[in-house]
Every structure is written in C-alpha cells, then in structure tokens.
XYZ file of C-alpha atoms in Angstrom:
674
model
C 15.780 -35.118 8.526
C 12.727 -33.943 10.508
C 13.740 -30.301 10.011
C 14.032 -30.820 6.231
C 10.601 -32.489 6.137
C 8.976 -29.592 8.013
C 10.503 -27.050 5.612
C 9.468 -29.123 2.591
C 5.886 -29.531 3.905
C 5.571 -25.820 4.735
C 6.971 -24.874 1.304
C 4.472 -27.192 -0.393
C 1.504 -25.782 1.581
C 2.715 -22.239 0.862
C 2.912 -22.961 -2.857
C -0.583 -24.485 -2.986
C -2.558 -22.263 -0.612
C -0.355 -19.177 -0.064
C 0.890 -18.061 3.369
C 0.414 -14.606 4.902
C 2.995 -13.703 7.558
C 2.160 -10.977 10.116
C 5.294 -8.777 10.189
C 5.792 -6.016 12.787
C 8.505 -3.387 13.166
C 9.397 -0.292 15.111
C 8.127 2.788 13.295
C 10.398 5.264 11.441
C 13.656 3.229 11.374
C 15.345 4.454 8.157
C 16.961 3.242 6.054
C 15.625 -0.150 7.197
C 11.943 0.816 7.251
C 9.765 3.953 7.253
C 6.511 5.312 5.759
C 7.133 7.091 2.426
C 5.204 10.027 0.855
C 2.519 7.658 -0.521
C 1.781 6.258 2.954
C 3.363 2.850 2.247
C 6.273 1.118 4.041
C 9.642 1.541 2.301
C 13.305 0.755 2.954
C 15.849 -2.084 3.029
C 13.606 -4.378 5.108
C 10.631 -3.942 2.733
C 12.777 -4.842 -0.298
C 14.142 -7.948 1.480
C 10.549 -9.012 2.318
C 9.507 -8.483 -1.325
C 12.420 -10.690 -2.418
C 11.368 -13.376 0.108
C 7.789 -13.192 -1.254
C 9.090 -13.999 -4.760
C 11.356 -16.814 -3.594
C 8.931 -18.453 -1.122
C 5.520 -17.634 -2.633
C 4.310 -16.043 0.609
C 3.023 -12.562 1.469
C 3.755 -10.232 4.378
C 1.239 -8.080 6.261
C 3.447 -5.217 7.522
C 2.464 -3.178 10.607
C 4.585 -0.307 11.978
C 4.167 0.664 15.632
C 6.319 1.648 18.627
C 9.150 -0.851 19.116
C 7.997 -1.923 22.582
C 4.503 -2.711 21.237
C 6.013 -4.630 18.309
C 8.039 -6.814 20.736
C 4.922 -7.387 22.862
C 2.883 -8.498 19.827
C 5.620 -10.955 18.854
C 5.907 -12.364 22.392
C 2.123 -12.814 22.713
C 1.842 -14.538 19.330
C -0.133 -11.692 17.693
C 2.686 -11.370 15.127
C 4.733 -14.010 13.273
C 7.932 -12.056 12.719
C 9.681 -8.827 13.798
C 12.148 -6.562 11.991
C 15.899 -6.502 12.585
C 16.927 -6.758 16.260
C 20.142 -7.698 18.075
C 20.420 -11.161 19.674
C 20.870 -11.173 23.448
C 20.770 -14.040 25.964
C 17.567 -12.613 27.461
C 15.828 -12.452 24.085
C 16.918 -15.978 23.152
C 14.798 -17.240 26.060
C 11.553 -15.854 24.539
C 12.228 -15.614 20.792
C 13.534 -17.701 17.915
C 16.130 -15.980 15.703
C 16.880 -16.284 12.008
C 20.333 -16.727 10.576
C 22.263 -13.375 10.639
C 20.919 -11.122 7.881
C 23.703 -8.515 7.778
C 26.449 -6.835 9.787
C 25.932 -3.348 11.192
C 29.050 -1.232 11.774
C 29.327 1.807 14.059
C 31.767 4.524 12.977
C 33.036 8.013 13.840
C 32.291 10.531 11.053
C 34.300 13.774 10.787
C 34.517 16.669 8.361
C 37.249 16.075 5.761
C 38.847 19.452 6.517
C 39.813 18.253 10.041
C 43.189 16.657 10.766
C 41.817 13.468 12.377
C 43.676 10.189 11.826
C 42.909 8.189 14.998
C 40.539 8.107 17.973
C 43.043 10.039 20.106
C 42.694 13.007 17.731
C 39.024 13.440 18.776
C 39.811 15.022 22.175
C 39.650 18.716 21.086
C 36.308 18.290 19.287
C 32.664 18.169 20.395
C 31.315 14.754 19.282
C 27.581 14.416 18.483
C 25.693 11.272 19.597
C 22.042 10.179 19.924
C 20.808 10.013 23.536
C 21.153 6.538 25.145
C 23.110 5.267 22.122
C 25.410 2.383 23.058
C 27.999 3.833 20.659
C 28.857 6.493 23.282
C 30.105 3.823 25.684
C 32.031 2.021 22.927
C 33.775 5.243 21.850
C 34.679 6.176 25.444
C 36.549 2.847 25.622
C 38.715 4.107 22.739
C 39.183 7.661 24.145
C 37.895 8.478 27.639
C 38.541 12.254 27.289
C 35.969 12.868 24.516
C 33.282 15.525 25.132
C 29.815 14.516 23.781
C 26.813 16.576 22.654
C 23.472 14.718 22.773
C 20.605 14.747 20.262
C 17.080 13.248 20.366
C 17.403 11.199 17.160
C 19.630 10.495 14.147
C 17.947 12.998 11.831
C 18.348 15.841 14.367
C 22.057 14.927 14.730
C 22.685 15.008 10.941
C 20.892 18.362 10.621
C 23.233 19.722 13.316
C 26.214 18.502 11.265
C 24.745 20.078 8.118
C 24.284 23.450 9.854
C 27.883 23.346 11.204
C 26.947 23.032 14.900
C 29.131 19.912 15.105
C 31.985 18.587 12.939
C 32.248 15.067 14.419
C 29.593 12.478 15.309
C 29.265 8.724 16.010
C 26.465 6.577 14.532
C 25.663 3.216 12.941
C 26.941 3.112 9.357
C 23.746 2.558 7.339
C 21.562 5.214 9.067
C 24.471 7.674 8.932
C 25.029 7.187 5.202
C 21.270 7.334 4.542
C 20.849 10.721 6.256
C 24.136 12.144 4.843
C 22.955 11.272 1.324
C 19.459 12.607 2.019
C 20.867 15.976 3.228
C 23.441 16.044 0.335
C 26.502 16.345 2.604
C 27.890 12.831 2.109
C 30.967 14.156 0.254
C 31.899 16.467 3.165
C 32.643 13.677 5.696
C 35.165 10.887 6.158
C 35.325 8.070 8.764
C 37.694 6.201 11.080
C 37.797 2.408 11.435
C 34.625 0.811 12.894
C 34.284 0.955 16.701
C 31.993 -2.104 16.620
C 30.538 -4.660 14.188
C 27.303 -6.402 15.223
C 24.929 -8.786 13.482
C 21.177 -8.208 13.171
C 18.460 -10.867 12.888
C 14.770 -11.424 12.200
C 12.977 -12.857 15.274
C 9.896 -15.107 15.699
C 7.668 -16.399 18.539
C 9.369 -19.194 20.462
C 6.872 -21.775 19.146
C 6.996 -20.793 15.436
C 9.801 -23.088 14.270
C 7.943 -23.548 10.963
C 8.040 -19.838 10.090
C 11.656 -19.506 11.273
C 12.775 -22.453 9.135
C 10.907 -21.139 6.080
C 12.417 -17.632 6.395
C 15.904 -19.108 6.914
C 15.391 -21.111 3.728
C 14.450 -17.917 1.846
C 17.435 -16.002 3.302
C 19.815 -18.744 2.225
C 18.582 -18.302 -1.369
C 19.333 -14.552 -1.400
C 22.729 -14.061 -3.004
C 25.311 -11.546 -1.870
C 24.765 -9.639 -5.127
C 21.003 -9.411 -4.484
C 21.573 -8.167 -0.931
C 24.143 -5.618 -2.107
C 21.725 -4.428 -4.797
C 19.136 -3.711 -2.056
C 21.518 -2.034 0.399
C 23.586 -0.141 -2.209
C 21.191 2.765 -2.963
C 20.917 3.519 0.770
C 24.649 3.269 1.493
C 26.162 5.213 -1.444
C 25.024 8.439 -3.106
C 23.680 8.142 -6.674
C 25.667 11.224 -7.626
C 28.541 12.916 -5.872
C 29.428 16.242 -7.507
C 31.031 18.794 -5.138
C 30.067 22.461 -5.285
C 33.506 23.512 -6.567
C 32.921 21.385 -9.664
C 29.829 23.428 -10.559
C 31.794 26.688 -10.164
C 34.560 25.249 -12.348
C 31.961 24.187 -14.936
C 30.419 27.694 -15.022
C 33.852 29.350 -15.423
C 34.813 26.867 -18.137
C 31.566 27.546 -19.994
C 32.175 31.292 -19.840
C 35.719 30.850 -21.160
C 34.406 28.617 -23.951
C 31.808 31.249 -24.972
C 34.481 33.969 -25.046
C 36.821 31.819 -27.138
C 33.954 30.840 -29.453
C 32.965 34.490 -30.030
C 36.603 35.407 -30.641
C 36.998 32.584 -33.160
C 33.709 33.585 -34.822
C 34.848 37.198 -35.265
C 38.227 35.996 -36.488
C 36.496 33.633 -38.874
C 34.461 36.505 -40.362
C 37.591 38.585 -40.781
C 39.411 35.716 -42.470
C 36.369 35.092 -44.674
C 36.666 38.612 -46.030
C 40.324 38.057 -46.790
C 39.483 34.735 -48.477
C 36.844 36.439 -50.590
C 39.415 38.927 -51.828
C 41.876 36.143 -52.560
C 39.157 34.224 -54.419
C 38.528 37.170 -56.717
C 42.211 37.215 -57.560
C 42.253 33.451 -58.180
C 39.159 33.640 -60.388
C 41.191 35.744 -62.777
C 43.424 32.831 -63.422
C 42.102 30.521 -66.168
C 43.816 27.319 -65.101
C 42.598 27.651 -61.516
C 39.060 28.325 -62.815
C 39.124 25.086 -64.846
C 40.324 23.102 -61.842
C 37.657 24.690 -59.658
C 35.011 23.818 -62.263
C 36.050 20.163 -62.296
C 35.890 20.080 -58.519
C 32.422 21.640 -58.613
C 31.208 19.006 -61.098
C 32.467 16.233 -58.846
C 30.817 17.880 -55.877
C 27.569 18.166 -57.814
C 27.591 14.450 -58.560
C 28.129 13.711 -54.860
C 25.252 16.018 -53.981
C 22.975 14.233 -56.452
C 23.906 10.880 -54.934
C 23.301 12.289 -51.451
C 19.948 13.683 -52.589
C 18.881 10.238 -53.845
C 19.924 8.694 -50.528
C 17.926 11.374 -48.690
C 14.843 10.608 -50.804
C 15.174 6.908 -49.967
C 15.600 7.737 -46.264
C 12.594 10.062 -46.399
C 10.447 7.292 -47.885
C 11.658 4.881 -45.198
C 10.896 7.455 -42.480
C 7.401 7.946 -43.916
C 6.719 4.205 -43.724
C 8.149 4.071 -40.200
C 5.933 7.000 -39.190
C 2.852 5.151 -40.440
C 3.846 2.078 -38.431
C 4.405 4.251 -35.346
C 0.977 5.839 -35.778
C -0.593 2.385 -35.906
C 1.366 1.242 -32.836
C 0.363 4.456 -31.036
C -3.308 3.775 -31.736
C -2.899 0.230 -30.349
C -1.056 1.567 -27.284
C -3.763 4.164 -26.629
C -6.453 1.492 -26.991
C -4.575 -0.761 -24.560
C -4.109 2.154 -22.107
C -7.808 3.006 -22.246
C -8.785 -0.645 -21.715
C -6.268 -0.971 -18.845
C -7.700 2.094 -17.043
C -11.242 0.780 -17.441
C -10.184 -2.647 -16.114
C -8.580 -0.948 -13.085
C -11.866 0.861 -12.420
C -13.783 -2.405 -12.724
C -11.260 -4.213 -10.501
C -11.823 -1.647 -7.754
C -15.451 -2.864 -7.560
C -14.601 -6.574 -7.229
C -15.101 -6.630 -3.457
C -18.411 -4.691 -3.481
C -20.912 -7.087 -1.986
C -23.823 -5.345 -3.731
C -22.536 -5.614 -7.305
C -24.393 -8.161 -9.462
C -22.262 -10.870 -11.057
C -23.863 -10.472 -14.480
C -23.335 -6.673 -14.424
C -19.675 -7.036 -13.422
C -19.039 -9.689 -16.080
C -20.792 -7.655 -18.777
C -18.671 -4.555 -17.972
C -15.520 -6.692 -18.092
C -16.452 -8.329 -21.417
C -17.521 -4.989 -22.920
C -14.147 -3.367 -22.145
C -12.243 -6.320 -23.588
C -14.388 -6.308 -26.738
C -13.730 -2.580 -27.230
C -9.994 -3.307 -27.018
C -10.200 -6.329 -29.355
C -12.932 -4.984 -31.646
C -12.430 -7.740 -34.232
C -14.177 -10.117 -31.808
C -17.845 -10.264 -32.826
C -18.992 -12.216 -29.792
C -17.504 -12.974 -26.368
C -19.137 -14.450 -23.275
C -18.930 -16.788 -20.299
C -20.760 -19.933 -19.267
C -20.757 -20.495 -15.487
C -22.120 -22.908 -12.928
C -25.457 -21.488 -11.758
C -26.561 -21.220 -8.141
C -29.796 -22.931 -9.310
C -29.372 -26.685 -9.472
C -29.426 -28.182 -12.971
C -28.810 -24.874 -14.756
C -25.910 -23.018 -16.423
C -25.612 -19.202 -16.523
C -24.654 -17.545 -19.844
C -23.506 -13.884 -20.015
C -22.854 -12.729 -23.621
C -21.508 -9.434 -25.025
C -22.153 -8.702 -28.720
C -22.500 -4.947 -28.577
C -21.454 -2.310 -26.009
C -25.115 -1.700 -25.112
C -26.425 -5.244 -25.590
C -26.280 -7.537 -22.554
C -27.567 -11.076 -22.938
C -27.922 -12.971 -19.660
C -29.810 -16.259 -19.474
C -29.847 -19.519 -17.523
C -30.269 -22.683 -19.605
C -31.724 -25.890 -18.223
C -28.584 -27.955 -18.545
C -25.689 -28.928 -16.290
C -22.481 -28.782 -18.325
C -19.250 -30.664 -17.837
C -16.691 -27.922 -18.453
C -13.947 -30.495 -19.034
C -15.883 -32.406 -21.708
C -13.939 -32.683 -24.989
C -17.161 -31.897 -26.911
C -17.943 -28.821 -24.792
C -17.346 -26.391 -27.695
C -20.196 -27.949 -29.693
C -22.507 -27.778 -26.654
C -21.614 -24.108 -26.077
C -22.189 -23.234 -29.769
C -25.586 -24.891 -29.695
C -26.677 -23.040 -26.515
C -25.331 -19.663 -27.740
C -27.125 -20.095 -31.084
C -30.405 -20.711 -29.245
C -29.886 -17.733 -26.904
C -28.817 -15.305 -29.679
C -31.388 -16.778 -32.102
C -28.836 -17.106 -34.918
C -26.345 -19.847 -35.837
C -22.651 -19.689 -34.937
C -20.256 -20.431 -37.832
C -18.566 -23.832 -37.983
C -15.187 -23.965 -36.165
C -15.772 -20.386 -34.988
C -15.822 -20.895 -31.215
C -12.803 -21.111 -28.906
C -12.852 -21.832 -25.150
C -10.706 -20.720 -22.213
C -11.223 -22.482 -18.865
C -12.178 -20.219 -15.910
C -10.750 -21.880 -12.822
C -9.325 -21.172 -9.364
C -6.786 -23.482 -7.703
C -9.588 -25.734 -6.351
C -12.650 -24.809 -8.410
C -13.685 -24.845 -12.073
C -16.186 -21.997 -12.415
C -16.921 -22.309 -16.132
C -15.488 -21.256 -19.510
C -14.802 -18.083 -21.502
C -15.916 -18.453 -25.142
C -15.257 -16.203 -28.155
C -15.264 -16.317 -31.948
C -11.860 -16.701 -33.637
C -12.034 -14.877 -37.015
C -8.900 -12.845 -37.723
C -8.041 -12.563 -34.022
C -4.937 -10.427 -33.312
C -5.286 -10.570 -29.514
C -2.856 -13.035 -27.949
C -4.193 -16.105 -26.178
C -2.172 -15.012 -23.144
C -4.408 -11.924 -22.805
C -7.521 -14.088 -23.139
C -6.140 -16.418 -20.452
C -5.520 -13.381 -18.203
C -9.146 -12.310 -18.759
C -10.320 -15.788 -17.720
C -8.089 -15.663 -14.609
C -9.460 -12.198 -13.760
C -13.032 -13.537 -13.893
C -12.053 -16.538 -11.734
C -10.522 -14.187 -9.137
C -13.739 -12.152 -9.018
C -15.897 -15.250 -8.538
C -13.614 -16.563 -5.769
C -13.670 -13.209 -3.993
C -17.467 -13.037 -4.214
C -17.778 -16.475 -2.651
C -15.358 -15.574 0.146
C -17.031 -12.208 0.872
C -20.477 -13.809 1.110
C -19.246 -16.502 3.525
C -17.455 -13.938 5.739
C -20.433 -11.563 5.704
C -22.875 -14.270 6.813
C -20.518 -15.376 9.606
C -20.057 -11.852 10.985
C -23.774 -11.048 10.866
C -24.684 -14.222 12.741
C -21.954 -13.703 15.324
C -22.958 -10.095 16.065
C -26.683 -10.918 16.232
C -25.970 -13.760 18.712
C -23.963 -11.357 20.922
C -26.783 -8.799 20.862
C -29.492 -11.362 21.696
C -27.429 -12.738 24.572
C -27.110 -9.244 26.066
C -30.861 -8.553 25.665
C -31.664 -11.620 27.806
C -29.229 -10.349 30.437
C -30.048 -6.615 30.538
C -33.693 -5.540 30.044
C -32.731 -1.980 29.111
C -30.458 -3.144 26.257
C -33.414 -4.614 24.359
C -34.170 -2.125 21.626
C -31.423 0.276 22.765
C -28.635 -1.435 20.818
C -30.707 -1.533 17.636
C -31.652 2.154 18.050
C -27.998 3.152 18.537
C -26.973 1.112 15.486
C -29.629 2.813 13.334
C -28.779 6.329 14.598
C -25.027 5.770 14.016
C -25.594 4.418 10.473
C -27.971 7.283 9.561
C -25.517 9.864 10.881
C -22.660 8.283 8.881
C -24.832 8.458 5.745
C -25.620 12.111 6.570
C -21.844 12.795 6.713
C -21.477 11.003 3.319
C -18.923 8.541 4.732
C -17.715 5.457 2.884
C -20.090 2.462 2.764
C -17.616 0.311 4.688
C -17.517 2.866 7.557
C -21.355 2.987 7.612
C -21.445 -0.803 7.853
C -18.850 -0.848 10.686
C -20.740 1.790 12.660
C -24.010 -0.157 12.374
C -22.449 -3.357 13.752
C -20.511 -1.428 16.414
C -23.773 0.167 17.577
C -25.462 -3.227 17.709
C -22.815 -4.739 20.044
C -21.419 -1.670 21.823
C -22.772 -2.792 25.243
C -22.045 -6.541 24.918
C -19.439 -6.234 27.710
C -22.268 -5.629 30.216
C -22.664 -9.387 30.573
C -19.670 -9.089 32.944
C -21.609 -6.623 35.168
C -23.845 -7.920 37.955
C -27.424 -8.236 36.663
C -28.854 -6.638 39.829
C -26.780 -3.499 39.172
C -27.805 -3.324 35.492
C -31.529 -3.647 36.248
C -31.521 -1.571 39.442
C -34.724 0.500 39.829
C -33.014 3.785 40.655
C -29.718 5.680 40.455
C -26.435 3.768 40.871
C -24.095 4.401 43.768
C -20.538 5.604 43.080
C -19.190 2.103 43.666
C -21.824 0.534 41.376
C -21.147 3.109 38.649
C -17.393 2.367 38.766
C -18.241 -1.323 38.332
C -20.451 -0.584 35.297
C -17.588 1.403 33.698
C -15.695 -1.814 32.921
C -18.150 -2.747 30.159
C -16.415 -0.893 27.204
C -13.148 -2.736 27.903
C -14.955 -6.071 28.224
C -16.827 -5.376 24.972
C -13.465 -4.649 23.313
C -11.933 -7.886 24.643
C -14.899 -10.011 23.518
C -14.978 -8.538 20.005
C -11.201 -8.835 19.623
C -11.293 -12.495 20.625
C -14.057 -12.993 18.032
C -11.775 -11.616 15.316
C -13.736 -8.321 14.985
C -10.871 -5.894 15.674
C -12.242 -3.424 13.095
C -15.247 -2.648 15.321
C -13.669 -3.494 18.708
C -11.646 -0.246 18.876
C -14.812 1.798 18.055
C -16.724 0.177 20.921
C -13.858 0.544 23.446
C -13.903 4.366 23.246
C -17.632 5.183 22.902
C -17.729 6.500 26.504
C -14.686 8.790 26.114
C -15.385 12.538 26.493
C -14.068 15.304 24.252
C -12.618 17.091 27.315
C -10.735 13.941 28.429
C -12.938 13.133 31.447
C -14.434 9.977 29.959
C -13.460 6.327 30.311
C -11.815 3.823 30.018
C -8.638 5.571 28.716
C -9.328 9.287 29.280
C -8.596 10.202 25.654
C -8.900 13.872 24.630
C -10.434 15.414 21.465
C -8.802 14.033 18.296
C -7.206 11.177 20.273
C -10.679 9.601 20.378
C -11.316 7.577 17.177
C -13.601 9.435 14.762
C -16.116 6.562 14.620
C -16.208 6.337 18.450
C -17.186 10.026 18.621
C -20.106 9.301 16.250
C -21.182 6.268 18.332
C -21.027 8.379 21.539
C -23.557 10.845 20.076
C -25.911 8.063 18.903
C -25.706 6.234 22.274
C -26.292 9.405 24.313
C -29.205 10.571 22.132
C -31.049 7.254 22.525
C -30.337 7.205 26.284
C -31.739 10.744 26.657
C -34.914 9.964 24.682
C -35.578 6.623 26.425
C -37.587 6.360 29.664
C -35.995 4.553 32.646
C -37.586 3.636 35.999
C -35.728 6.541 37.639
C -36.191 9.198 34.895
C -38.595 10.262 32.182
C -37.681 10.293 28.490
C -36.594 13.676 27.084
C -38.384 15.127 24.061
C -36.405 15.471 20.826
C -36.038 19.242 21.393
C -34.865 18.727 24.992
C -32.279 16.180 23.794
C -31.075 18.632 21.128
C -30.616 21.356 23.777
C -28.693 18.920 26.006
C -26.349 18.021 23.117
C -25.757 21.747 22.494
C -24.979 22.233 26.210
C -22.465 19.370 26.254
C -20.842 20.273 22.908
C -17.102 20.678 23.438
C -17.148 18.957 26.834
C -18.764 15.554 26.347
C -19.218 15.661 22.544
C -17.126 16.681 19.526
C -18.423 20.230 18.737
C -18.310 19.840 14.942
C -20.012 16.432 15.006
C -22.580 17.745 17.525
C -23.582 20.514 15.125
C -23.970 18.028 12.240
C -25.909 15.539 14.408
C -28.377 18.226 15.503
C -28.834 19.310 11.863
C -29.629 15.702 10.902
C -32.108 15.235 13.761
C -33.973 18.455 12.959
C -33.888 18.191 9.144
C -35.000 14.546 9.011
C -37.648 15.037 11.730
C -36.397 11.906 13.510
C -38.665 10.503 16.199
C -37.606 7.981 18.857
C -38.843 4.456 18.135
C-alpha cells in the first residue's frame, strides 16, 4: 500500500509540476544509443525514453559519456538513471534496478554459402569476436577447438565480414543486425541457435526508490506491440533485395524491350496487310453499310464521352480554384509559422522588452488572420494599481499604455471593461458585441487576457488559445530568467568580495580580468551567452585562493617551490566551489585557466585543443593583467612590454591564434591598464 501511495504521489506531482530526470549512458552504443548526424541522441533507448515521457508526463536530460564515468555519476547521485546494464550481485549492492526491459541474445553469424549446421562445424573457420567480449568464453564452452580473431569494436568486426576477411563471427543479436543492415550485407548471413540469453535493465541510485517506481510504472504501460515497433527497424532490414534480383530485372527488361520492338514491327507489317484488306472490303456495298452503322454508333458514344469530358473539365477547373485558395492559405500559414519560430528563438533573451516581443507576436498573427482589425493583450503591470495594454492595429502601429486600474481577469464583466479601456486608448469606440477574450495563464498564474474583434473570423479558437498559451510561456520564462539572473549575480559578487578581503592582490585584479575577457570575447564576435560566462568566470577565477594560507598569498617577495606548489591548488578549489554552487557552466572554464598550450600547465596538464576554448581566453586576460600590475617584488610592465611577452610565449604558454587576436585588440583599442 505504501509503494502504491508513493507512485501515486510522484505521478500527481509530475503531472502538476513536471519532472526532469537526469539520464546518463555510455557513448556510441548502437543500436541502443548514439549521436546522429544532427548531433542529437538517437536509438532504441531514446525512443523508449520518448514513450515514457508521453506516458508519465516527465522529461529526460540525456548525457552521453564514457561508461565508467556514467556509472560513477549514478553512484554519486549526480544522475537519476543509467542506460541498459546487466544485473550482477555486486551492482545490486549499490544500485536499484528496474523490471527487465528486454532480452539480449548472443548468436554465431556465418555466411550462407558455408555448410554450418551446429557449433561443432565451426572448427575449420576463423571466428571474429570483439576483444574482451564475454561471448568468446560462452562459445568456447560449446566448442573448445575454435580459433578466434579479435577486433577493437563491433563496427570494425562487421567491416571485416563485409570485406571478406572473416566468414564467421559471434556478437549480441541487436548490434549485429544493426551493423549488418547498415552495411547492406544482412541477406548474406545466417545464424545458429543463441549461445546465451540475458536480460538488461535500467538502473538508479540506491536511494531513488521514487524514480525507480515511477519508471517501472511507465514500463508496465508499454505494450509488447509498442516495444516491437521501436526495436523492429533496428533488427530487420527495411528492404532485402539481393544483387542477383537486380541482374535478373535488367535481363528481363532487355528481353521485354526486344519483344516489344518485335511486336511493334510485326504490328506495322500486319497494319499494311489490314489496309489492303480494308480496300478490298470497301468495295463491298453491304460491308460498307454495316461499317457506316458502326461508325454512327461510335460517333454517338464519342459525343457522350465529349460531354462527360466537358463536365469533368469544369469540375477540375473548380477544384483547381479551391486548390489555389488552399495553397494561398498554406503559404500564409507557413510564413506565419517561420516568423513565430524566429520570435520564439528570442524568448529567453534577457534584454528583449516585453512590449516589443508581444507586438511582434501580435503583428505576425494579424498578418496571418488579416480579417482581424484589432488584437491585443491586457496584462498585470509591474507598477502597483496599473494594467499594461499592448495593441496591434497595423503592422507599423504599436500602442502600448498602462491604465490606472487593477483588473480582475476572471470577472464576468471583464469584456465591457476591456472595451471601455481600449476605446479610450485608441480614441475611437469599439462596436457592440465585437470583443472576445482568451485567458493568458500558466499553471499557477493568471497573467492577463488576449482580446480581439470577432467580425467574420475564420481563424479557429484553438489557434487563438495557442497564441494565448505562447504568450503565457514567454511571460513565465521572463520571470524565471530574471530570478535566476539576480541569484547568480549576487552569488558571484559575494564570492569575489570574500576573496578580496582575504587576498589584497585580488582586489581589482578579478574585475580587470573579467573586463579583459569580456572585451576579447566581443572582439572575437562570440555569442552573447559566451561573453556573459567569460565575464563571470573572470570575476571568480581565483575564488579557490581562500584555501591557500593568507601569509603565502600576501608574501612580500617571490614564493618558494613548496609555497608555489601549494598555491597551484586554487584552480581545482575554485572549480569545486563553483560546482557546489550550481555554476558548472563557468566552473570548467575556471579550472583550466592555468593550463599551458604546450601541456606544462596545471592542474591537469592539458595540451592545445584539449584546453577549453574559453579557458584559453581567460588565461590571456589573467596573464595580461598580472604582467601590467605592480607587485611588491616586481614592477608593472608597460602595455608594449606585455605585448612582447605574449608574443614570446605564443605557442608555449598561450594559444598562438588567440594570442595574435588578443594583441590586435590591445593595440587597436589602445587599452590602458586601470
């Protein structure tokens, strides 16, 4: 009873608020999961997750990474669920497992031309197998005299079979069929009975009984037909036409052409004979009379057919007109849809003004439904006691005004209140019974109403409801983005201030590095989100120094080797602090800002392109400010001296391409150290 209550409660919360499950998997595991040409996850697992999303009302955040890292994330609670794995007694001690999802068979595949009927017949052949595959041991139990040839992975093994290097191999059924179909050699191979049948499961952290129960509930609702529909395309070829069939088809076509030409020539010859016979028959009066009667009857049939054709032509003309009208509507809808997609892409821009976004949205909808004379929204205003109106009457006419009135958007007389306010704003009366409302609301918030004139409206109310929902989504996103932005800014500023109290040198340095990194990102014309990340990363890149002894940080002179090694822990500590604060997007930038292009940096000794692109930018900004800042044990370099030092270290400490761009920015913008 308690288990049922937990599942019911979790299902109810999922339905009301939505649940996002962090899903991890080993990378490149076809046909279960892999990254397709568009850069998105694809495969059997992805389709099962999409089906679970529909049945449970949840969403999955999929991350592909090496299998060992995926298991570690699940065990440490950084992930909620992992892709298909086998159940072992050791794993049952640290993970929860779902009900079995499917059986996985392992089989021996052999070329159909071979005389193989049992496992004992495999002795004369070289059998391909993936290195460290447990199937090798299972097959040796069936025939200990088999000779194996080893391959690095499944795809390499199948390519060897395709090229004829091997004629027999052992592999799990689904991957084998996937690669055989992909390489178009599925029809060339047959199989023996399975050497093993194992079950695979989803797994969860040991303390996530709620997620495990919810997923088991979703799996129980997936029918065998639904599962077969997902697996089928990966297990059977969509077409299976052997090469000999194409040769047979070509030969048959050639024979048909020859026969056709022969018949055509024969037909012409016979036509000449018929013509001669017709001349002889025409000489006969009785046959001429009969032929004339037949021609009259044929003429009447032709006239009737002609009348039918005229009627069909008229019908086709009318149909063509209807199609032209439908085409115009489809083109208008397509144009509006593309514009809405463009507008939707701007929904998360923090800088976009609400009234501008709403006006663009209303303008596109009015162009699509041009019989609407007026359309607008009335929303709760951020100013107390006021209501914001945004009205679209013309593609170039935006009316935006706040009225001194707090409206109850659930009032039954709201339409009259809206008409009165719109008439005052537009300075002309709205016709009686010519105003319809559509509530703009999120699950927990009523934002306002969408209003429009009715007239001879051909647009469905469903589309108008979708427009209202679209506006509500935008307003909810704006509210969320503002709250998150304020939280992150405050958190990062607090970290920076705390470090300034601890390390005298950091005061001013962090802000300088942040400004240099942001300016350089703008110089490189990077995306606004990257510029923003680099600024915040620069501001907190040294926050890990609070773990370094204050006497070492503020030492009046050069550090000893032992002291310098102690200071080198600060990038890792910065990374750990920022990760714990939920700022993973800037934590990885900060961790690697002391790596060197030649691999001699710290903490991880990354080389060249292994170093994150944004970390290489931050390294240049940090080093430039350090060079141009005076310390008790050194003088500050001039701008020109710092430029020469960057040139000298290009390719060793710094990325050579980025160094060249950074120097160009410094010299062209005449930057001086603040």
